[in-house]
Amino acid sequence: MKYNHILIRYAELSLKGKNRKVFEKKLQTNVREALNSFENVKVKRSFGRMFVELNGHNEIDITARLKDVFGIYSFSPALKVELDQEKINDAALWAVKDAISSKGTFKMTVKRPNKDYPYRSQELNRTIGAHILKNTDHLSVDVHNPNVEVKVEIRQEAAYVMCKTIKGAGGLPVGTSGKVLLMLSGGIDSPVAGYLALKRGVDLEAVHFHSPPFTNERAKQKVEDLARVLTKYGSSIKLHIVPFTEAQKAIHQQVPDNYEMTIMRRFMLRIAEKTAEKNDAISLVNGESLGQVASQTLESMHTINEVTNMPVLRPLITMDKEEVVDIAKRIGTYELSILPFEDCCTIFLPPQTKTKPKREKANDYEKNLDIGYFVDRAVEGIETIEITSDTDIDQEFEELF
Ligand code: ATP
Ligand code: MG
């Protein structure tokens, strides 16, 4: 015998009432997309569950991909068998032996959504459990703390037998929460912010501010590669590269040192808002964490945020750096983020930045700048790149050096 299916359980979809269908369909599309490199694999839905038909593929390769799909609560490799008690017994025996080869304990958990099946769940627990005990000499039952839980679902079309439950990525299916624009720097934080936004089901595009010749091609390449890692958790990502040199130079010349960072952030936000509007995104996302640096105090955010009415999501706002680093390592962005290329925020970095900048002062200093001109010029100069998961990052990096 061999596992022939994967049974998928949804996360949080019970919350969604009548939208449930939409969410399930979207999740089905996303699962299909995640598995599109596996030929002949089929993804089907049926009454609150999704099933991947393996058609000969190894379940380990497929489960590795499913782990990154948002909207999945958990999943299990499953043996699909006819509604025939003997076949169900044998499948359970095979699965538990496959899971435990030396001495161990198990517990039966039968669910019977198909009420036409002639035996009740309790009876089935006993019958299947007895069959396993009779045909093995290394297994015993432990209902409190078993090594393996043998799950059987008796459904309308068939029975599914499972011995392993793998935790899914949780969250909501990508593409069910509206579109956001992620402000993506080359740092550790913003890719994690993007990942967490994707977790809550958004469609995501990204904007990156770049200031040639002060920031170079490699810095841009790094951001493309970070965006490519994020495609693993959603789909392809449009990356908008903003030419920011002209605005930054003007700010540097016109604004006192201690307000330079504040004004620069206000410009970034204005440009990001316009870019979002042009691309039908209805919210911005950034990687700010309260108090992490001078531009991320409450006072700074209050003054910077004045220039936009768009919601600015800050998924990392309550996190310590260490927590962010842990996630970055887990999702595969950390190693790229720590590569040492200049970010536009660090060039012309003034010696001291105001930690409590005032709105009145910021507005005052901006009077000397033609805001509309710089914002429009930046938006018009945007280069948009479609980032897909196709290119191998390691290979690209090797080519770079
Ligand atoms: P990271 O750069 O990953 O966010 P950080 O702690 O260096 O880490 P800051 O440089 O203070 O963060 O920037 C705060 C946020 O502003 C970033 O998380 C990002 O969302 C946005 N940001 C900063 N620089 C850029 C940039 N060059 N392009 C786009 N967004 C940027
Ligand atoms: Mg940064």
XYZ file of N, CA, C and O and ligand atoms in Angstrom, residues 182-191 193 207-210 261 265 268 285-288 292-293 295-296 316 321 337 343-346, ligand 1:
163
model
N 3.471 46.701 -0.300
C 4.504 46.541 0.736
C 5.682 47.455 0.450
O 6.222 47.456 -0.662
N 6.094 48.233 1.444
C 7.304 49.041 1.304
C 8.481 48.132 1.640
O 8.713 47.796 2.806
N 9.168 47.718 0.609
C 10.189 46.673 0.763
C 11.591 47.267 0.661
O 12.013 47.732 -0.397
N 12.293 47.255 1.786
C 13.701 47.692 1.774
C 14.536 46.435 1.644
O 14.008 45.340 1.480
N 15.834 46.566 1.773
C 16.655 45.358 1.720
C 16.915 44.798 3.107
O 17.725 43.897 3.267
N 16.224 45.350 4.126
C 16.528 44.978 5.508
C 15.862 43.682 5.952
O 15.301 42.941 5.146
N 15.936 43.445 7.238
C 15.381 42.205 7.798
C 13.875 42.325 7.990
O 13.123 41.367 7.801
N 13.429 43.532 8.333
C 12.044 43.678 8.797
C 10.987 43.631 7.700
O 9.983 42.931 7.834
N 11.201 44.398 6.636
C 10.087 44.548 5.693
C 9.693 43.244 4.975
O 8.498 43.025 4.754
N 10.631 42.339 4.653
C 10.161 41.072 4.063
C 9.286 40.275 5.044
O 8.314 39.637 4.622
N 7.397 41.614 7.346
C 6.094 42.303 7.348
C 5.255 41.844 6.153
O 4.049 41.607 6.273
N 6.924 48.064 -3.273
C 7.570 49.268 -3.779
C 8.926 49.403 -3.095
O 9.055 49.140 -1.905
N 9.926 49.727 -3.897
C 11.268 49.909 -3.334
C 11.846 51.246 -3.801
O 11.804 51.577 -4.982
N 12.385 52.003 -2.845
C 13.000 53.293 -3.175
C 14.485 53.084 -3.364
O 15.152 52.505 -2.511
N 14.949 53.630 -4.481
C 16.335 53.337 -4.793
C 16.943 54.636 -5.309
O 16.287 55.424 -5.969
N 15.319 62.837 8.072
C 14.730 61.493 8.049
C 13.199 61.578 8.040
O 12.522 60.881 7.265
N 10.829 60.282 4.991
C 9.772 59.275 5.198
C 8.418 59.789 4.716
O 7.606 59.029 4.197
N 8.416 59.367 1.060
C 8.261 57.951 0.686
C 6.794 57.539 0.806
O 6.260 56.831 -0.055
N 1.883 48.589 3.614
C 2.431 47.744 4.683
C 3.899 48.120 4.831
O 4.607 48.265 3.837
N 4.368 48.300 6.077
C 5.807 48.482 6.248
C 6.320 47.654 7.414
O 5.558 46.977 8.097
N 7.637 47.714 7.630
C 8.254 46.849 8.639
C 8.590 47.572 9.928
O 9.541 47.196 10.611
N 7.815 48.610 10.241
C 8.141 49.366 11.450
C 7.768 48.617 12.724
O 6.769 47.905 12.770
N 11.879 51.061 17.574
C 13.101 50.391 17.103
C 14.202 51.398 16.751
O 15.350 51.204 17.098
N 13.835 52.442 16.029
C 14.784 53.516 15.691
C 14.036 54.843 15.776
O 12.813 54.868 15.974
N 12.946 56.940 13.721
C 11.791 57.202 12.848
C 10.597 56.325 13.210
O 9.557 56.404 12.576
N 10.747 55.504 14.220
C 9.655 54.597 14.579
C 9.141 54.812 15.996
O 8.552 53.918 16.611
N 4.723 44.266 12.329
C 5.785 44.003 13.311
C 5.744 44.967 14.487
O 6.659 44.960 15.307
N 13.225 42.787 17.930
C 14.041 42.427 16.759
C 14.262 40.905 16.698
O 14.199 40.291 15.635
N 18.795 39.232 3.563
C 18.670 40.554 4.197
C 19.975 41.038 4.803
O 20.241 42.236 4.833
N 21.165 50.956 1.594
C 19.760 51.259 1.359
C 19.657 52.770 1.221
O 20.480 53.504 1.771
N 18.648 53.222 0.477
C 18.557 54.672 0.262
C 18.392 55.430 1.572
O 18.753 56.587 1.678
N 17.858 54.756 2.605
C 17.643 55.438 3.880
C 18.950 55.719 4.606
O 19.005 56.529 5.506
N 19.986 54.971 4.265
C 21.214 55.134 5.025
C 22.184 56.111 4.362
O 23.154 56.537 4.970
P 13.974 46.991 7.298
O 14.806 47.788 6.355
O 13.876 45.591 6.942
O 12.641 47.437 7.507
P 14.922 48.602 9.364
O 14.841 48.402 10.784
O 16.206 48.997 8.745
O 14.555 47.225 8.689
P 13.958 51.180 8.503
O 15.110 51.361 7.589
O 13.856 52.066 9.657
O 13.800 49.671 9.003
O 12.645 51.357 7.640
C 11.351 51.209 8.173
C 10.437 50.734 7.073
O 10.393 51.668 5.992
C 10.916 49.453 6.434
O 10.502 48.336 7.164
C 10.289 49.511 5.077
O 8.943 49.084 5.129
C 10.331 50.987 4.764
N 11.543 51.271 3.965
C 12.747 51.659 4.386
N 13.607 51.820 3.358
C 12.915 51.527 2.243
C 13.227 51.483 0.839
N 14.415 51.773 0.380
N 12.250 51.136 -0.009
C 11.010 50.803 0.431
N 10.666 50.830 1.723
C 11.596 51.186 2.633
